[in-house]
Amino acid sequence: MARELNTGAAINEAIAIAMRTDPDVILMGEDVAGGGDRSKEGTEEMGGVLGTTRGLVGEFGMNRVRDTPIAEMGLIGTAVGAAATGLRPVAELMFMDFLGTSLDPLLNQASKLRYMFGGKVKVPLTVRTVSGAGMQAAAQHSQSLYWMTTGIPGLKTVIPSNPADAKGLLLASIRDDDPVIFCEAKGILNLVGEVPEEDYEIPLGVANVVREGTDVSLVAFGATVSTAMKAAKALEGAGTSAEVIDLRSLSPIDETAILTSLEKTGRMVIIDESTPRCSIARDIAAVCVDKGFDFLNAPVKCVTAPHTPVPFSAVLEQAFLPSAQDVLDAVGEMG
Amino acid sequence: MDLSRETLIEVYRRMRTIRSFEENLQALVAAGKVGGFMHLYAGEEAIAVGVCMQLTDADLVGSTHRGHGHCIAKGVDVKAMMAELFGRATGTNKGKGGSMHIADVDKGMMGANGIVGGGIPLITGAALTAQVKGTDSLAVGFFGDGATNQGQFHESLTMAANWKLPVVYVCENNGFGEFTPTEFVVPVKDIVERAKSYSMRAVIADGMDFFDVYEKMGEAKALALAGEGPTLLECKTYRFYGHYVGDPTPYRNKEEAEDWIQNRDPLDIFERKATEAGILTTDDLREVDGDVEQLMREAVEEAEQAPMPSVDDVLTDVYVRY
């Protein structure tokens, strides 16, 4: 039987492989080693707030695995500068909500240096960040802000849906010569699946058809892929054949895969765990209307969170998140 | 004075080139030939040149919105700079950056920056690269007094001090953040006081005196490269033409401005010291003035005649691969 890992362990393995195969790859962020100072006997490192990077400082040392102060703008900005001058940093932004305290280096520097300098510099930076709801982390530790980074030209935004993809997409992101925001959705961190042991990359910008179908397209990414799969199984019982597309990458985005599926099914539902305004879901809906109008046999449906902050109580949080039932309801409304 | 005649000629050439570049630009903007936001470095020449004469192409500098002087001091081609400001395809940035983003990474000039304080973490990252790779490159971050109120300044200096990065932070304290006097918005008398909270070495230099800046930069460089950590080098200076081209400067005292401009011009101070030491003559300096004038004439003529970028270039250089 093939080896199984959870997503966190797959991410850890991807970073270790990237660091073994390229001395320019460094890891930096708040608690990425996390104490366990080698001079303080009887202590062990935390390896990040969720333990994702545990063990890496032991293998690669403190020159390449750096705990930073809790200063997101400084740590991300320094990573941008390091990327522009010859390193290939993997910087951890502990939660995606902390974009608020780190934004300038991403919005005005990493994304624009190459363009502003007429193509004479590259910024091979990967920012790993935990996104999304599902851990009762409440309004400031649960947002899915990939729509913000996707909207910034010069950045790439990647979001895996399972452990094997997380490993392959992260290796591709680290080795990519452009700045990549790599979203680790809370909903998939504890997901367990088969993960190949070798060094492999999954190309950015290529969607994955995870389930073939003929009657309706369910476009999902990150944690909503499993929501879409649940809905697809339920639809099957009701005699509707659903196709599920895992985008894997939001920028670049695989419009061809989306439109090819729409042409086949004539009906489109996009499932996005972020809030609806200016969202990826509505962005894709616009693409379907603009470029796939003749394929459409029903209105495009967006299943998203409501336009609210993320609530704390588990009952409220589950109500906030898009569910398989929400998808079934949307399909039902299409007639 | 232990600098050679050749070195001092080069110092003066760079300072005069900066002054002349900025004076030409001012006229070009007034004539409507050059557009965009433009912040002139005139008055602060001794800092850029005093710092950069201690550097090589392998050393990296990060700059500010007032970045032309840093470019020239770091050895960036003046004609390519002028072409950039004219928005031409032959510019340093292929016409895509302009004044606030002018850069030449091959010369170690990592870019002007339109965000106040935005260049500070970038140059700190350049120092991190040098430390991780074990090279002997030095990183130098230029910024103004206003930037020292930014979080990016404090966050970067905290990290650099913790890690003893090979970086020198050069604060050009020109007394104003845009139009607001520094003392209205900065609670410390001297910017160097801020270094105490990072246990960072801090030194004040006379930013109008090349020799003072050069000497103190040399010490800071040696310490940084020896693993002794960064220095915050505060250079006291003044903007001769205000914040931007066309700034009517109603916010500054006329006598104060006249005193700086008439009595503390860094080119005059340099000329006096270099000639009194008997190393350079006024004839040497006037010859450089003539060379620089000729260079500027050519730079402007060539920039005016250079091709505009192709409109297709809007779409290029966003990503390496997409």
XYZ file of C-alpha atoms in Angstrom:
657
model
C 0.000 0.000 0.000
C 1.267 3.418 -0.939
C 2.374 5.768 1.757
C -0.183 8.182 3.193
C 0.484 11.624 4.699
C -1.642 14.494 5.864
C -1.345 17.804 4.032
C 0.891 19.390 6.664
C 3.381 16.545 6.402
C 3.278 16.713 2.594
C 4.095 20.418 2.767
C 6.955 19.730 5.173
C 8.330 17.130 2.761
C 8.094 19.524 -0.192
C 10.052 22.209 1.662
C 12.701 19.681 2.710
C 13.107 18.441 -0.880
C 13.316 21.998 -2.195
C 15.979 22.877 0.378
C 17.986 19.701 -0.303
C 17.978 20.267 -4.040
C 18.723 24.012 -4.052
C 21.015 25.753 -1.538
C 19.368 29.094 -2.377
C 16.067 27.999 -0.813
C 15.619 29.345 2.721
C 12.675 29.199 5.095
C 11.740 32.222 7.186
C 8.811 33.332 9.283
C 7.330 33.529 12.725
C 8.080 30.304 14.631
C 9.118 28.326 11.550
C 11.762 26.846 13.822
C 9.877 28.044 16.863
C 12.182 27.966 19.842
C 13.923 24.753 20.761
C 17.039 26.826 20.613
C 20.006 24.620 20.047
C 21.731 26.279 23.003
C 18.929 25.535 25.447
C 19.131 21.919 26.442
C 15.972 20.031 27.054
C 13.885 22.074 24.620
C 12.393 21.192 21.254
C 11.210 23.443 18.460
C 7.533 23.952 17.724
C 8.038 24.073 13.945
C 5.321 26.622 13.331
C 2.021 27.296 15.028
C 0.552 24.178 13.394
C 3.814 22.201 13.496
C 4.081 22.165 9.702
C 7.794 23.012 9.551
C 8.969 20.913 12.505
C 12.329 19.244 11.986
C 13.578 21.477 9.202
C 15.865 23.593 11.387
C 17.524 20.386 12.568
C 18.358 19.336 9.022
C 19.164 22.714 7.480
C 20.406 24.837 10.371
C 19.682 28.342 11.542
C 21.328 30.045 8.571
C 18.601 28.707 6.285
C 15.691 28.299 8.696
C 15.089 31.639 10.382
C 12.654 32.586 13.088
C 11.668 36.195 12.503
C 10.145 38.708 14.865
C 6.352 38.997 14.816
C 6.680 41.731 12.235
C 4.966 40.651 9.051
C 5.830 43.669 6.934
C 9.506 43.355 7.833
C 9.642 39.628 7.325
C 7.796 39.592 4.004
C 9.643 42.692 2.788
C 12.985 41.183 3.695
C 12.016 37.990 1.890
C 11.160 40.047 -1.205
C 14.559 41.743 -1.073
C 16.305 38.403 -0.619
C 14.396 36.952 -3.566
C 15.374 39.872 -5.778
C 19.056 39.417 -4.931
C 19.661 35.720 -5.401
C 17.852 33.622 -2.805
C 14.665 31.632 -3.296
C 12.899 32.254 0.020
C 9.904 30.406 1.375
C 8.338 32.905 3.754
C 5.537 31.905 6.073
C 2.712 34.344 6.692
C 1.156 32.470 9.587
C -2.444 33.264 8.693
C -3.654 34.881 5.496
C -5.487 37.491 7.586
C -2.047 38.935 8.340
C -1.951 40.269 4.792
C -3.161 43.364 6.580
C 0.138 43.843 8.391
C 2.299 42.666 5.486
C 0.719 44.068 2.376
C 3.061 46.730 1.025
C 5.929 44.368 0.172
C 3.498 42.183 -1.792
C 1.227 44.857 -3.284
C 3.856 47.431 -4.211
C 7.176 45.598 -4.321
C 7.214 41.852 -5.109
C 4.441 42.138 -7.673
C 5.885 45.133 -9.498
C 9.684 45.068 -9.305
C 10.098 43.039 -12.484
C 7.723 45.230 -14.459
C 9.001 48.538 -13.096
C 12.594 47.514 -13.835
C 11.783 46.556 -17.427
C 12.210 42.822 -16.823
C 15.705 43.110 -15.377
C 14.990 41.403 -12.056
C 13.043 38.355 -10.924
C 11.440 37.691 -7.555
C 11.334 33.926 -6.921
C 9.503 34.167 -3.618
C 6.928 31.789 -2.165
C 4.684 33.016 0.635
C 3.027 30.085 2.380
C -0.062 31.073 4.285
C -2.891 29.280 6.092
C -6.247 30.436 4.772
C -9.894 29.786 5.403
C -12.308 28.830 8.133
C -12.972 25.588 9.968
C -10.909 25.752 13.148
C -13.075 28.181 15.112
C -10.266 30.686 14.719
C -12.840 33.480 14.277
C -12.827 36.656 12.232
C -9.094 37.559 12.213
C -7.625 34.089 11.629
C -10.053 32.502 9.153
C -10.340 34.608 6.022
C -9.898 33.357 2.496
C -8.223 36.381 0.957
C -6.902 34.726 -2.216
C -9.177 37.034 -4.196
C -6.991 39.935 -3.059
C -3.704 38.380 -4.173
C -5.268 37.036 -7.382
C -6.285 40.598 -8.203
C -2.706 41.872 -8.068
C -0.858 41.581 -11.400
C 2.631 40.180 -10.877
C 1.630 37.743 -8.127
C 0.586 34.146 -8.626
C -1.886 32.457 -6.288
C -1.999 28.708 -5.749
C -4.356 26.656 -3.568
C -4.116 22.854 -3.355
C -7.014 20.594 -2.356
C -5.223 17.478 -1.086
C -1.869 16.273 0.295
C -0.360 14.994 -2.961
C -1.240 18.170 -4.831
C 0.067 20.274 -1.945
C 3.494 18.658 -2.295
C 3.673 18.920 -6.081
C 2.246 22.425 -6.272
C 4.502 23.710 -3.498
C 7.621 22.325 -5.193
C 6.509 23.988 -8.427
C 5.797 27.245 -6.588
C 9.174 27.350 -4.854
C 10.978 26.638 -8.137
C 8.882 29.192 -10.023
C 10.702 32.434 -10.819
C 7.722 34.655 -9.943
C 6.266 35.508 -6.513
C 3.674 32.920 -5.503
C 1.115 33.119 -2.713
C 0.576 29.507 -1.629
C -2.663 29.079 0.326
C -2.932 26.184 2.748
C -6.653 25.933 3.403
C -7.464 24.902 6.956
C -10.070 22.515 5.605
C -7.405 20.314 3.995
C -4.533 20.455 6.501
C -5.584 17.276 8.275
C -6.765 15.530 5.130
C -4.847 12.254 4.669
C -4.016 10.819 1.274
C -1.435 8.981 -0.763
C 1.631 11.113 -1.425
C 4.399 9.874 -3.735
C 7.796 9.895 -2.044
C 9.720 11.247 -5.018
C 10.463 14.822 -6.065
C 7.655 15.919 -8.414
C 6.036 19.153 -9.537
C 2.470 19.911 -10.578
C 2.441 22.786 -13.080
C 0.812 26.057 -12.025
C -2.213 27.145 -14.019
C -3.395 23.680 -15.000
C -6.713 22.570 -13.499
C -7.505 18.979 -12.634
C -10.716 17.223 -13.658
C -11.232 15.215 -10.482
C -14.563 13.739 -11.551
C -16.014 13.445 -15.022
C -19.664 14.291 -15.575
C -22.092 15.429 -18.250
C -24.921 17.434 -16.664
C -23.383 20.172 -14.511
C -19.873 21.561 -13.860
C -18.794 22.140 -10.260
C -15.699 24.357 -10.227
C -13.920 24.295 -6.862
C -10.500 24.876 -5.270
C -8.836 24.293 -1.913
C -11.252 23.030 0.720
C -14.296 23.379 -1.518
C -13.150 20.489 -3.751
C -14.260 17.971 -1.128
C -17.527 19.924 -0.739
C -18.047 19.639 -4.485
C -17.245 15.916 -4.445
C -19.810 15.331 -1.690
C -22.404 17.225 -3.699
C -21.481 15.314 -6.857
C -22.086 11.983 -5.111
C -25.460 13.166 -3.844
C -26.391 14.426 -7.311
C -25.453 11.091 -8.802
C -28.007 9.436 -6.517
C -30.587 11.832 -7.924
C -29.639 11.028 -11.490
C -27.527 14.101 -12.240
C -23.973 13.597 -13.513
C -21.685 16.304 -12.112
C -18.189 17.116 -13.333
C -15.806 18.456 -10.670
C -12.920 20.714 -11.662
C -10.155 21.476 -9.136
C -8.549 24.742 -10.239
C -5.351 24.214 -8.167
C -4.194 27.689 -9.182
C -6.155 30.957 -9.226
C -3.478 33.036 -10.932
C -2.723 31.873 -13.517
C -6.190 30.390 -13.961
C -7.065 27.594 -16.365
C -9.925 29.236 -18.277
C -9.714 26.580 -20.961
C -10.539 23.807 -18.493
C -13.486 25.815 -17.150
C -14.919 26.587 -20.584
C -14.287 23.078 -21.897
C -16.297 21.661 -19.008
C -19.038 24.260 -19.477
C -19.285 23.410 -23.162
C -19.770 19.784 -22.177
C -22.380 20.276 -19.416
C -24.038 23.615 -20.205
C -24.405 24.400 -16.503
C -21.887 25.983 -14.109
C -21.653 26.180 -10.314
C -18.584 27.724 -8.692
C -17.887 26.900 -5.044
C -15.699 29.404 -3.201
C -15.310 29.615 0.582
C -14.528 33.333 0.529
C -17.054 36.137 0.745
C -18.911 36.891 -2.505
C -18.017 40.461 -3.480
C -15.090 40.715 -5.908
C -14.613 36.979 -5.450
C -12.988 34.268 -7.546
C -16.479 32.765 -7.951
C -17.894 35.878 -9.567
C -14.730 36.355 -11.596
C -15.237 32.904 -13.102
C -18.943 33.589 -13.583
C -17.988 36.620 -15.645
C -15.646 34.497 -17.755
C -18.478 31.995 -18.364
C -20.862 34.729 -19.463
C -18.284 36.571 -21.544
C -16.576 33.646 -23.250
C -19.014 30.778 -22.746
C -22.395 32.443 -23.228
C -23.408 30.138 -26.052
C -22.687 27.072 -23.906
C -24.959 28.147 -21.043
C -28.264 26.378 -20.578
C -28.953 27.948 -17.175
C -27.804 30.903 -15.051
C -24.286 30.593 -13.566
C -24.477 29.928 -9.808
C -21.932 31.030 -7.205
C -21.910 29.185 -3.889
C -19.899 31.300 -1.467
C -19.796 32.407 2.139
C -22.072 35.342 2.977
C -20.821 38.949 2.973
C -19.920 38.850 6.692
C -16.853 38.373 8.881
C -16.127 34.765 9.894
C -17.974 33.902 13.126
C -16.535 31.976 16.093
C -19.238 29.550 17.274
C -18.951 26.203 15.489
C -22.628 26.359 14.558
C -22.221 29.792 13.027
C -18.938 28.902 11.342
C -20.479 25.886 9.632
C -23.407 28.036 8.540
C -20.912 30.538 7.124
C -19.023 27.964 5.042
C -20.446 26.729 1.738
C -21.839 23.210 2.188
C -22.684 20.337 -0.120
C -26.342 21.132 0.542
C -25.764 24.706 -0.670
C -24.387 23.236 -3.888
C -27.399 20.936 -4.255
C -29.703 23.881 -3.687
C -27.903 25.906 -6.348
C -28.178 23.056 -8.841
C -31.861 22.758 -7.955
C -32.446 26.452 -8.651
C -30.959 26.049 -12.133
C -33.918 23.867 -13.099
C 43.301 64.000 3.215
C 44.320 60.542 2.008
C 42.309 60.424 -1.193
C 44.117 60.588 -4.522
C 43.700 63.367 -7.033
C 41.975 60.941 -9.421
C 39.528 59.865 -6.739
C 38.694 63.437 -5.806
C 38.123 64.358 -9.447
C 35.705 61.430 -9.649
C 33.952 62.522 -6.447
C 33.455 65.997 -7.824
C 32.376 64.663 -11.217
C 29.617 62.588 -9.597
C 28.454 65.426 -7.356
C 28.420 67.900 -10.213
C 26.663 65.380 -12.460
C 23.899 64.969 -9.893
C 23.459 68.721 -9.529
C 23.464 69.310 -13.249
C 21.107 66.384 -13.920
C 18.588 67.774 -11.449
C 18.843 71.335 -12.754
C 18.327 70.110 -16.304
C 15.344 68.054 -15.202
C 13.759 70.988 -13.504
C 13.922 72.943 -16.738
C 12.672 69.982 -18.771
C 9.663 69.510 -16.512
C 8.904 73.241 -16.688
C 9.105 73.015 -20.479
C 6.662 70.118 -20.467
C 9.170 67.703 -21.984
C 9.299 65.339 -19.009
C 6.221 64.210 -17.098
C 5.378 62.447 -13.866
C 6.232 63.063 -10.230
C 9.814 64.263 -9.851
C 11.788 64.706 -6.614
C 15.171 66.373 -6.918
C 18.288 65.377 -4.985
C 20.089 68.724 -5.335
C 21.641 69.744 -2.017
C 22.145 66.174 -0.814
C 24.946 65.189 -3.229
C 27.624 64.716 -0.567
C 25.631 61.878 0.994
C 25.069 59.709 -2.072
C 28.610 60.239 -3.316
C 30.197 59.969 0.134
C 28.473 56.643 0.686
C 28.826 55.184 -2.803
C 32.510 56.023 -3.174
C 32.974 53.345 -0.504
C 31.109 50.754 -2.604
C 31.690 48.491 -5.608
C 29.247 47.129 -8.197
C 28.865 44.034 -5.992
C 27.466 46.171 -3.178
C 23.753 46.915 -3.350
C 21.885 50.124 -2.595
C 18.187 50.645 -2.036
C 16.838 54.089 -2.695
C 13.884 56.393 -2.258
C 11.519 58.523 -4.322
C 14.428 61.019 -4.400
C 16.673 58.525 -6.150
C 18.492 60.138 -9.091
C 21.458 61.054 -6.928
C 21.850 57.508 -5.644
C 21.818 56.199 -9.218
C 24.483 58.596 -10.438
C 26.628 58.073 -7.355
C 26.384 54.300 -7.865
C 27.579 54.608 -11.446
C 24.346 54.200 -13.410
C 24.610 55.498 -16.996
C 23.332 59.067 -17.051
C 22.124 58.857 -20.640
C 20.021 55.770 -19.893
C 18.641 57.583 -16.845
C 17.663 60.608 -18.894
C 16.060 58.365 -21.517
C 14.058 56.686 -18.741
C 12.720 60.011 -17.514
C 11.713 60.814 -21.085
C 9.808 57.510 -21.080
C 11.918 56.001 -23.852
C 12.576 52.373 -24.758
C 16.296 52.963 -24.248
C 15.806 53.992 -20.615
C 17.274 52.099 -17.669
C 13.840 50.525 -17.094
C 12.711 50.466 -20.739
C 10.403 53.370 -19.924
C 8.368 51.334 -17.461
C 9.633 52.784 -14.196
C 10.293 56.496 -14.469
C 11.761 58.658 -11.743
C 10.272 56.878 -8.741
C 11.385 53.386 -9.824
C 14.612 54.110 -11.651
C 16.987 51.173 -11.209
C 19.984 49.340 -12.601
C 20.554 46.021 -10.863
C 23.765 45.397 -12.824
C 25.228 48.434 -11.057
C 23.858 47.292 -7.709
C 21.210 50.016 -7.758
C 18.133 48.136 -6.538
C 15.687 50.838 -7.367
C 14.181 54.093 -6.284
C 10.949 53.427 -4.435
C 7.663 55.265 -4.516
C 6.637 54.020 -1.090
C 8.226 55.923 1.797
C 10.164 53.298 3.735
C 9.404 50.643 1.120
C 13.015 50.142 0.136
C 14.226 49.466 3.673
C 13.077 45.828 4.000
C 14.183 45.145 0.430
C 17.746 46.176 1.126
C 17.600 44.289 4.420
C 16.723 41.254 2.310
C 19.713 41.948 0.089
C 21.870 41.848 3.221
C 20.213 38.570 4.204
C 21.177 37.136 0.813
C 24.787 38.164 1.386
C 24.806 36.605 4.848
C 23.150 33.313 3.811
C 25.438 32.933 0.796
C 28.508 34.090 2.696
C 29.519 36.733 0.146
C 31.247 39.968 1.114
C 28.626 42.237 -0.468
C 27.409 45.157 1.571
C 23.817 46.392 1.430
C 23.050 50.081 1.879
C 19.596 51.477 2.435
C 18.968 55.169 1.793
C 15.825 56.739 3.228
C 14.649 60.038 4.648
C 13.761 61.225 8.121
C 10.083 60.693 7.283
C 10.611 56.986 6.606
C 11.860 56.438 10.150
C 8.265 56.779 11.355
C 7.214 53.863 9.163
C 6.752 50.369 10.530
C 8.916 49.023 7.729
C 11.875 50.925 9.189
C 11.440 49.561 12.705
C 10.660 46.021 11.613
C 13.641 45.887 9.272
C 16.139 47.346 11.706
C 14.960 44.931 14.385
C 15.660 41.979 12.108
C 18.972 43.345 10.862
C 20.190 43.965 14.401
C 19.104 40.510 15.584
C 20.942 38.833 12.725
C 23.904 41.252 12.503
C 23.291 41.634 8.794
C 25.917 43.327 6.569
C 23.929 46.491 5.984
C 24.332 50.225 6.556
C 21.175 52.307 6.965
C 21.718 55.848 5.694
C 19.127 58.333 6.871
C 19.115 61.529 4.831
C 17.595 63.881 7.354
C 16.667 66.919 5.276
C 14.420 68.455 7.896
C 11.097 67.865 6.152
C 8.795 64.937 5.457
C 7.174 66.211 2.303
C 6.117 69.656 3.626
C 5.957 68.991 7.346
C 9.013 69.895 9.432
C 10.594 66.788 10.929
C 10.277 68.056 14.496
C 6.482 68.273 14.093
C 6.190 64.511 13.527
C 9.349 62.862 14.857
C 9.532 62.779 18.668
C 13.310 62.401 18.900
C 15.756 65.249 18.323
C 18.139 63.156 16.271
C 17.134 60.107 14.250
C 20.115 58.213 15.688
C 18.281 58.046 19.025
C 15.982 55.488 17.440
C 18.855 53.034 17.017
C 19.098 52.586 20.792
C 16.021 50.403 20.791
C 17.781 47.930 18.506
C 21.156 48.180 20.295
C 22.393 49.368 16.921
C 25.455 51.507 16.383
C 24.460 55.006 15.276
C 26.490 57.929 13.989
C 25.673 61.461 12.849
C 27.446 62.900 9.824
C 27.421 66.327 8.238
C 25.482 65.488 5.114
C 26.796 68.560 3.334
C 30.418 67.466 3.723
C 31.571 64.659 1.445
C 34.611 63.974 3.582
C 32.660 63.491 6.779
C 30.131 61.152 5.133
C 32.859 59.211 3.332
C 34.870 58.639 6.486
C 31.904 57.568 8.620
C 30.567 55.337 5.874
C 33.961 53.659 5.652
C 33.843 52.809 9.347
C 30.278 51.539 9.106
C 31.132 49.374 6.109
C 34.145 47.806 7.804
C 32.139 46.937 10.905
C 29.209 45.528 8.943
C 31.449 43.319 6.825
C 33.330 42.165 9.934
C 30.083 40.780 11.322
C 29.728 43.557 13.897
C 26.248 44.419 12.653
C 24.584 47.389 11.014
C 25.081 51.098 11.601
C 22.425 53.774 11.368
C 24.230 56.695 9.726
C 22.229 59.905 10.008
C 23.307 62.598 7.556
C 22.011 66.107 8.213
C 21.127 67.799 4.963
C 18.699 70.043 3.091
C 16.597 69.888 -0.087
C 17.529 72.845 -2.254
C 14.374 72.653 -4.399
C 11.806 71.427 -1.892
C 9.850 68.196 -2.062
C 9.036 67.982 -5.772
C 9.642 69.887 -8.982
C 7.387 72.910 -8.794
C 7.144 72.928 -4.994
C 6.656 76.620 -4.070
C 8.065 75.854 -0.562
C 5.846 78.252 1.436
C 6.370 76.009 4.474
C 10.050 76.761 4.894
C 11.753 79.792 6.315
C 13.389 81.844 3.561
C 16.413 82.839 5.638
C 16.973 79.266 6.710
C 16.788 78.042 3.116
C 19.111 80.802 1.898
C 21.621 79.943 4.609
C 21.766 76.287 3.557
C 21.895 77.091 -0.152
C 24.403 79.963 0.017
C 26.644 78.827 2.839
C 26.422 75.063 3.004
C 26.294 73.904 -0.607
C 28.034 70.512 -0.627
C 29.776 71.274 -3.915
C 31.186 74.528 -2.532
C 32.312 72.831 0.669
C 34.029 70.105 -1.322
C 35.714 72.613 -3.623
C 36.999 74.654 -0.706
C 38.426 71.654 1.134
C 39.924 69.982 -1.933
C 41.590 73.165 -3.161
C 42.772 74.302 0.280
C 44.429 70.912 0.691
C 46.264 71.663 -2.541
C 45.136 68.479 -4.265
C 42.766 70.001 -6.804
C 42.780 73.400 -8.488
C 39.785 75.445 -9.514
C 40.860 74.817 -13.113
C 40.494 71.066 -12.504
C 36.996 71.597 -11.220
C 35.905 73.973 -14.007
C 37.129 71.401 -16.518
C 34.855 68.823 -14.884
C 31.989 71.331 -14.997
C 32.494 71.648 -18.755
C 32.600 67.877 -19.241
C 29.396 67.462 -17.249
C 27.602 70.170 -19.196
C 28.585 68.483 -22.427
C 27.373 65.107 -21.093
C 24.024 66.596 -20.107
C 23.530 68.211 -23.496
C 24.163 64.868 -25.153
C 21.958 63.008 -22.671
C 19.011 65.300 -23.305
C 19.477 65.327 -27.090
C 19.814 61.563 -27.282
C 16.846 61.001 -24.976
C 14.651 63.290 -27.068
C 15.577 61.384 -30.191
C 15.357 57.901 -28.660
C 12.467 55.645 -29.679
C 9.330 55.397 -27.571
C 8.467 51.915 -26.256
C 6.171 49.792 -28.378
C 2.633 49.762 -27.009
C 2.951 45.970 -26.946
C 5.410 46.447 -24.063
C 2.475 47.186 -21.755
C 2.008 43.426 -21.593
C 5.603 42.259 -21.131
C 7.752 41.792 -18.014
C 4.818 41.169 -15.667
C 5.898 37.583 -15.021
C 8.870 35.435 -15.947
C 6.326 32.811 -17.082
C 2.520 32.879 -16.891
